[in-house]
PDB file of C-alpha atoms in Angstrom:
ATOM      1  CA  MET D   1       0.000   0.000   0.000  1.00 43.00           C
ATOM      2  CA  PHE D   2       2.906   2.357   0.824  1.00 38.00           C
ATOM      3  CA  LYS D   3       4.465   1.708  -2.587  1.00 40.00           C
ATOM      4  CA  GLU D   4       1.145   2.141  -4.376  1.00 44.00           C
ATOM      5  CA  PHE D   5       0.623   5.543  -2.770  1.00 35.00           C
ATOM      6  CA  PHE D   6       4.061   6.787  -3.807  1.00 37.00           C
ATOM      7  CA  LYS D   7       3.505   5.620  -7.389  1.00 39.00           C
ATOM      8  CA  ASN D   8       1.465   8.808  -7.573  1.00 39.00           C
ATOM      9  CA  VAL D   9       4.837  10.557  -7.964  1.00 44.00           C
ATOM     10  CA  ILE D  10       5.068   8.951 -11.409  1.00 43.00           C
ATOM     11  CA  LYS D  11       1.477   9.350 -12.596  1.00 49.00           C
ATOM     12  CA  PRO D  12      -0.983  10.725 -10.048  1.00 48.00           C
ATOM     13  CA  LYS D  13      -4.270   8.850 -10.016  1.00 47.00           C
ATOM     14  CA  GLU D  14      -7.791  10.240  -9.983  1.00 50.00           C
ATOM     15  CA  ASN D  15      -8.259   9.732  -6.253  1.00 46.00           C
ATOM     16  CA  PHE D  16      -7.469  11.429  -2.959  1.00 38.00           C
ATOM     17  CA  GLY D  17      -3.899  10.061  -2.890  1.00 42.00           C
ATOM     18  CA  GLY D  18      -3.151  11.347  -6.384  1.00 39.00           C
ATOM     19  CA  ARG D  19      -4.563  14.807  -5.734  1.00 48.00           C
ATOM     20  CA  PHE D  20      -2.781  14.994  -2.380  1.00 40.00           C
ATOM     21  CA  MET D  21       0.540  14.094  -4.019  1.00 44.00           C
ATOM     22  CA  VAL D  22       0.206  16.686  -6.800  1.00 53.00           C
ATOM     23  CA  LYS D  23      -0.644  19.505  -4.416  1.00 50.00           C
ATOM     24  CA  GLY D  24       2.185  18.427  -2.113  1.00 52.00           C
ATOM     25  CA  MET D  25       4.690  18.527  -4.976  1.00 58.00           C
ATOM     26  CA  ASN D  26       3.683  22.123  -5.757  1.00 67.00           C
ATOM     27  CA  VAL D  27       4.945  23.034  -2.290  1.00 65.00           C
ATOM     28  CA  GLY D  28       7.711  20.477  -1.788  1.00 59.00           C
ATOM     29  CA  HIS D  29       9.494  21.111  -5.097  1.00 79.00           C
ATOM     30  CA  GLU D  30       9.391  24.916  -4.972  1.00 90.00           C
ATOM     31  CA  LYS D  31      12.874  25.431  -3.483  1.00 91.00           C
ATOM     32  CA  LEU D  32      14.451  23.175  -6.105  1.00 93.00           C
ATOM     33  CA  ALA D  33      12.393  24.703  -8.907  1.00 95.00           C
ATOM     34  CA  SER D  34      13.276  28.245  -7.862  1.00 96.00           C
ATOM     35  CA  TRP D  35      16.966  27.375  -8.032  1.00 96.00           C
ATOM     36  CA  GLY D  36      16.520  25.777 -11.450  1.00 97.00           C
ATOM     37  CA  ARG D  37      14.521  28.686 -12.852  1.00 97.00           C
ATOM     38  CA  SER D  38      17.390  31.027 -11.977  1.00 97.00           C
ATOM     39  CA  PHE D  39      19.338  29.651 -14.970  1.00 98.00           C
ATOM     40  CA  LEU D  40      16.719  30.876 -17.463  1.00 98.00           C
ATOM     41  CA  ASN D  41      16.688  34.170 -19.299  1.00 98.00           C
ATOM     42  CA  ILE D  42      12.980  34.995 -19.610  1.00 98.00           C
ATOM     43  CA  GLU D  43      11.517  37.866 -21.616  1.00 98.00           C
ATOM     44  CA  LYS D  44       7.907  39.008 -21.639  1.00 98.00           C
ATOM     45  CA  ASP D  45       7.273  37.929 -25.236  1.00 98.00           C
ATOM     46  CA  HIS D  46       8.684  34.430 -24.747  1.00 98.00           C
ATOM     47  CA  ASN D  47       6.469  31.402 -25.332  1.00 98.00           C
ATOM     48  CA  ILE D  48       7.149  28.875 -22.572  1.00 98.00           C
ATOM     49  CA  LEU D  49       6.267  25.177 -22.353  1.00 98.00           C
ATOM     50  CA  ASP D  50       6.515  23.263 -19.065  1.00 98.00           C
ATOM     51  CA  LEU D  51       6.573  19.495 -19.631  1.00 98.00           C
ATOM     52  CA  GLY D  52       5.439  17.200 -16.836  1.00 95.00           C
ATOM     53  CA  CYS D  53       3.832  20.284 -15.353  1.00 96.00           C
ATOM     54  CA  GLY D  54       2.355  18.506 -12.325  1.00 93.00           C
ATOM     55  CA  GLY D  55       0.161  20.800 -10.259  1.00 93.00           C
ATOM     56  CA  GLY D  56       1.086  23.896 -12.254  1.00 95.00           C
ATOM     57  CA  ARG D  57       3.233  25.842  -9.776  1.00 96.00           C
ATOM     58  CA  ASN D  58       5.986  26.508 -12.335  1.00 97.00           C
ATOM     59  CA  ILE D  59       3.370  27.645 -14.832  1.00 98.00           C
ATOM     60  CA  GLU D  60       2.060  30.058 -12.217  1.00 97.00           C
ATOM     61  CA  TYR D  61       5.569  31.482 -11.788  1.00 98.00           C
ATOM     62  CA  PHE D  62       6.233  31.738 -15.528  1.00 98.00           C
ATOM     63  CA  LEU D  63       3.001  33.688 -15.980  1.00 98.00           C
ATOM     64  CA  THR D  64       4.537  36.457 -13.853  1.00 98.00           C
ATOM     65  CA  LYS D  65       7.399  36.697 -16.360  1.00 98.00           C
ATOM     66  CA  SER D  66       5.863  35.885 -19.741  1.00 98.00           C
ATOM     67  CA  ASN D  67       2.631  36.592 -21.606  1.00 96.00           C
ATOM     68  CA  LYS D  68       2.083  33.043 -22.913  1.00 98.00           C
ATOM     69  CA  VAL D  69       2.699  29.785 -21.049  1.00 98.00           C
ATOM     70  CA  TYR D  70       1.748  26.208 -21.926  1.00 98.00           C
ATOM     71  CA  GLY D  71       1.807  23.140 -19.717  1.00 98.00           C
ATOM     72  CA  MET D  72       1.554  19.441 -20.489  1.00 98.00           C
ATOM     73  CA  ASP D  73       1.309  16.325 -18.337  1.00 96.00           C
ATOM     74  CA  TYR D  74       0.225  12.754 -18.959  1.00 92.00           C
ATOM     75  CA  SER D  75      -1.735  12.636 -15.706  1.00 91.00           C
ATOM     76  CA  LYS D  76      -5.348  13.788 -15.983  1.00 91.00           C
ATOM     77  CA  THR D  77      -5.303  14.625 -12.271  1.00 91.00           C
ATOM     78  CA  SER D  78      -2.239  16.854 -12.643  1.00 92.00           C
ATOM     79  CA  VAL D  79      -3.767  18.671 -15.594  1.00 95.00           C
ATOM     80  CA  GLU D  80      -6.996  19.334 -13.686  1.00 94.00           C
ATOM     81  CA  ILE D  81      -5.141  20.729 -10.654  1.00 94.00           C
ATOM     82  CA  ALA D  82      -2.789  22.818 -12.805  1.00 96.00           C
ATOM     83  CA  ARG D  83      -5.744  24.261 -14.702  1.00 97.00           C
ATOM     84  CA  LYS D  84      -7.502  25.153 -11.469  1.00 95.00           C
ATOM     85  CA  LEU D  85      -4.397  26.907 -10.114  1.00 96.00           C
ATOM     86  CA  ASN D  86      -4.000  28.919 -13.312  1.00 98.00           C
ATOM     87  CA  ARG D  87      -7.657  29.324 -14.251  1.00 98.00           C
ATOM     88  CA  GLU D  88      -7.586  33.134 -14.526  1.00 98.00           C
ATOM     89  CA  ALA D  89      -4.686  33.084 -17.007  1.00 98.00           C
ATOM     90  CA  ILE D  90      -6.456  30.346 -18.979  1.00 98.00           C
ATOM     91  CA  LYS D  91      -9.629  32.477 -19.153  1.00 98.00           C
ATOM     92  CA  ARG D  92      -7.587  35.399 -20.464  1.00 98.00           C
ATOM     93  CA  GLY D  93      -5.965  33.259 -23.161  1.00 98.00           C
ATOM     94  CA  ARG D  94      -2.482  33.536 -21.673  1.00 98.00           C
ATOM     95  CA  CYS D  95      -2.209  29.884 -20.643  1.00 98.00           C
ATOM     96  CA  LYS D  96      -3.113  26.471 -22.013  1.00 98.00           C
ATOM     97  CA  ILE D  97      -2.609  23.181 -20.148  1.00 98.00           C
ATOM     98  CA  ILE D  98      -3.148  19.869 -21.902  1.00 98.00           C
ATOM     99  CA  GLU D  99      -2.867  16.138 -21.308  1.00 97.00           C
ATOM    100  CA  GLY D 100      -0.347  14.477 -23.591  1.00 97.00           C
ATOM    101  CA  ASP D 101       2.743  12.363 -24.275  1.00 96.00           C
ATOM    102  CA  VAL D 102       6.116  14.126 -24.172  1.00 97.00           C
ATOM    103  CA  SER D 103       7.503  11.853 -26.895  1.00 97.00           C
ATOM    104  CA  SER D 104       4.967  13.251 -29.404  1.00 98.00           C
ATOM    105  CA  LEU D 105       4.467  16.955 -28.789  1.00 98.00           C
ATOM    106  CA  PRO D 106       1.331  18.429 -30.423  1.00 98.00           C
ATOM    107  CA  PHE D 107       3.031  21.699 -31.365  1.00 98.00           C
ATOM    108  CA  GLU D 108       4.481  23.120 -34.558  1.00 98.00           C
ATOM    109  CA  ASP D 109       8.200  23.424 -35.260  1.00 98.00           C
ATOM    110  CA  ASN D 110       9.929  26.465 -33.765  1.00 98.00           C
ATOM    111  CA  SER D 111       7.019  27.320 -31.457  1.00 98.00           C
ATOM    112  CA  PHE D 112       8.743  27.988 -28.129  1.00 98.00           C
ATOM    113  CA  ASP D 113      11.512  30.116 -26.692  1.00 98.00           C
ATOM    114  CA  ILE D 114      11.786  28.014 -23.507  1.00 98.00           C
ATOM    115  CA  VAL D 115      10.936  24.404 -22.637  1.00 98.00           C
ATOM    116  CA  THR D 116      11.297  23.167 -19.060  1.00 98.00           C
ATOM    117  CA  ALA D 117      11.240  19.789 -17.332  1.00 98.00           C
ATOM    118  CA  PHE D 118      11.249  19.797 -13.532  1.00 96.00           C
ATOM    119  CA  GLU D 119      11.612  16.481 -11.715  1.00 92.00           C
ATOM    120  CA  THR D 120      10.156  14.526 -14.613  1.00 93.00           C
ATOM    121  CA  ILE D 121      12.707  13.047 -17.047  1.00 94.00           C
ATOM    122  CA  TYR D 122      13.218  10.120 -14.626  1.00 89.00           C
ATOM    123  CA  PHE D 123       9.926   8.776 -15.957  1.00 87.00           C
ATOM    124  CA  TRP D 124      10.286   9.418 -19.689  1.00 93.00           C
ATOM    125  CA  LYS D 125      10.360   6.103 -21.556  1.00 90.00           C
ATOM    126  CA  GLU D 126      11.688   7.381 -24.894  1.00 95.00           C
ATOM    127  CA  LEU D 127      14.304   9.867 -23.815  1.00 96.00           C
ATOM    128  CA  GLU D 128      16.136  10.418 -27.106  1.00 97.00           C
ATOM    129  CA  LYS D 129      12.884  10.695 -29.077  1.00 98.00           C
ATOM    130  CA  THR D 130      11.536  13.198 -26.537  1.00 98.00           C
ATOM    131  CA  PHE D 131      14.687  15.321 -26.639  1.00 98.00           C
ATOM    132  CA  LYS D 132      14.398  15.407 -30.447  1.00 98.00           C
ATOM    133  CA  GLU D 133      10.789  16.551 -30.124  1.00 98.00           C
ATOM    134  CA  ILE D 134      11.838  19.316 -27.734  1.00 98.00           C
ATOM    135  CA  HIS D 135      14.581  20.371 -30.160  1.00 98.00           C
ATOM    136  CA  ARG D 136      11.970  20.462 -32.941  1.00 98.00           C
ATOM    137  CA  VAL D 137       9.487  22.721 -31.125  1.00 98.00           C
ATOM    138  CA  LEU D 138      12.135  25.137 -29.817  1.00 98.00           C
ATOM    139  CA  LYS D 139      13.121  28.201 -31.787  1.00 98.00           C
ATOM    140  CA  LYS D 140      16.762  28.682 -32.717  1.00 98.00           C
ATOM    141  CA  ARG D 141      18.672  29.729 -29.598  1.00 98.00           C
ATOM    142  CA  GLY D 142      15.734  28.490 -27.525  1.00 98.00           C
ATOM    143  CA  GLN D 143      16.429  27.321 -23.977  1.00 98.00           C
ATOM    144  CA  PHE D 144      15.731  23.830 -22.601  1.00 98.00           C
ATOM    145  CA  LEU D 145      15.976  23.464 -18.823  1.00 98.00           C
ATOM    146  CA  ILE D 146      16.089  20.140 -16.981  1.00 98.00           C
ATOM    147  CA  CYS D 147      16.017  20.396 -13.192  1.00 97.00           C
ATOM    148  CA  ASN D 148      16.341  17.257 -11.055  1.00 92.00           C
ATOM    149  CA  GLU D 149      16.597  16.636  -7.349  1.00 86.00           C
ATOM    150  CA  GLY D 150      18.804  13.631  -8.035  1.00 76.00           C
ATOM    151  CA  ALA D 151      22.092  14.165  -9.835  1.00 63.00           C
ATOM    152  CA  TYR D 152      23.304  10.579  -9.332  1.00 58.00           C
ATOM    153  CA  ARG D 153      21.453   7.362  -8.613  1.00 59.00           C
ATOM    154  CA  ASP D 154      23.869   6.341  -5.841  1.00 61.00           C
ATOM    155  CA  HIS D 155      22.889   9.221  -3.549  1.00 61.00           C
ATOM    156  CA  LYS D 156      21.207   7.365  -0.705  1.00 57.00           C
ATOM    157  CA  ASN D 157      17.861   9.185  -0.764  1.00 65.00           C
ATOM    158  CA  ILE D 158      17.601   9.023  -4.548  1.00 60.00           C
ATOM    159  CA  LYS D 159      18.603   5.360  -4.738  1.00 56.00           C
ATOM    160  CA  LYS D 160      15.885   4.407  -2.252  1.00 55.00           C
ATOM    161  CA  TRP D 161      13.149   6.045  -4.309  1.00 50.00           C
ATOM    162  CA  ALA D 162      14.564   4.978  -7.680  1.00 46.00           C
ATOM    163  CA  ASP D 163      14.718   1.350  -6.574  1.00 53.00           C
ATOM    164  CA  MET D 164      11.219   1.368  -5.072  1.00 53.00           C
ATOM    165  CA  LEU D 165       9.506   3.167  -7.939  1.00 50.00           C
ATOM    166  CA  GLU D 166      11.737   1.743 -10.693  1.00 61.00           C
ATOM    167  CA  PHE D 167      12.668   5.009 -12.357  1.00 69.00           C
ATOM    168  CA  GLU D 168      15.904   6.043 -14.051  1.00 77.00           C
ATOM    169  CA  VAL D 169      18.457   8.565 -12.790  1.00 82.00           C
ATOM    170  CA  TYR D 170      20.744   9.374 -15.707  1.00 88.00           C
ATOM    171  CA  ASP D 171      24.441  10.104 -15.435  1.00 91.00           C
ATOM    172  CA  PRO D 172      24.999  13.843 -16.083  1.00 94.00           C
ATOM    173  CA  ASP D 173      27.671  13.287 -18.720  1.00 95.00           C
ATOM    174  CA  TYR D 174      25.426  10.821 -20.565  1.00 95.00           C
ATOM    175  CA  LEU D 175      22.602  13.372 -20.681  1.00 96.00           C
ATOM    176  CA  LYS D 176      24.945  16.152 -21.773  1.00 97.00           C
ATOM    177  CA  GLY D 177      26.346  13.974 -24.561  1.00 98.00           C
ATOM    178  CA  LEU D 178      22.888  12.948 -25.767  1.00 98.00           C
ATOM    179  CA  LEU D 179      21.651  16.540 -25.848  1.00 98.00           C
ATOM    180  CA  GLU D 180      24.737  17.668 -27.761  1.00 98.00           C
ATOM    181  CA  GLU D 181      24.310  14.852 -30.311  1.00 98.00           C
ATOM    182  CA  ILE D 182      20.758  16.025 -30.968  1.00 98.00           C
ATOM    183  CA  GLY D 183      21.858  19.599 -31.608  1.00 98.00           C
ATOM    184  CA  PHE D 184      22.024  21.488 -28.326  1.00 98.00           C
ATOM    185  CA  SER D 185      24.903  23.190 -26.627  1.00 98.00           C
ATOM    186  CA  CYS D 186      24.663  22.075 -23.007  1.00 98.00           C
ATOM    187  CA  GLU D 187      26.093  22.700 -19.573  1.00 97.00           C
ATOM    188  CA  TYR D 188      25.044  21.491 -16.150  1.00 97.00           C
ATOM    189  CA  HIS D 189      25.239  22.913 -12.651  1.00 96.00           C
ATOM    190  CA  PHE D 190      25.141  21.286  -9.222  1.00 93.00           C
ATOM    191  CA  ASP D 191      23.576  22.493  -6.012  1.00 88.00           C
ATOM    192  CA  ASN D 192      25.682  20.881  -3.255  1.00 74.00           C
ATOM    193  CA  LYS D 193      26.484  18.002  -5.645  1.00 66.00           C
ATOM    194  CA  GLU D 194      22.987  16.603  -5.167  1.00 76.00           C
ATOM    195  CA  HIS D 195      20.554  18.655  -7.210  1.00 89.00           C
ATOM    196  CA  ILE D 196      21.323  19.275 -10.868  1.00 94.00           C
ATOM    197  CA  ALA D 197      20.184  21.666 -13.568  1.00 97.00           C
ATOM    198  CA  PHE D 198      20.959  21.327 -17.272  1.00 98.00           C
ATOM    199  CA  ILE D 199      20.617  24.392 -19.438  1.00 98.00           C
ATOM    200  CA  SER D 200      20.708  23.570 -23.150  1.00 98.00           C
ATOM    201  CA  ILE D 201      20.500  25.955 -26.095  1.00 98.00           C
ATOM    202  CA  LYS D 202      19.245  24.934 -29.541  1.00 98.00           C
ATOM    203  CA  LYS D 203      21.989  25.662 -32.063  1.00 97.00           C
TER     204      LYS D 203
END
């Protein structure tokens, strides 16, 4: 039962446990997300896409910086909560949040100035395909931010969760190499050698 509840980290269900987890992540991830967002250069006319948007807290922040923000998640529960949090911006046409698969983005080429992924790539099944999709929808010189709590699988707290929930923690140099092969310039930054942020620019 304990494991089943925490599977809501991966894909929150349409029940009390799923909704509780999504709302908790909005609060619990804010410190990490704030650090990660500091690597972005955001302008008011930028189009921003937050993938794996969860409960929509990052969308809420981006709406204070940009006129147009999109969110996408494959959890119906997450999408509903994110829409509720950002309902006023949605009504005004400044925000759109949809349910979808990150490996097949329903957006045109060169649509976004910034794409972000907070605490989510652990769960992406087709990583290379998804990175290529992100490269496709970004404008030239567009920014792609990955922000993860776990920089390495062997950190004791990360290993415990990765083993229990069977998700992948990628080696930083592997991710950097993959992003560069696809057509990004990429660098990564540590926060106390535990948290990690990748900032990649489409060439």
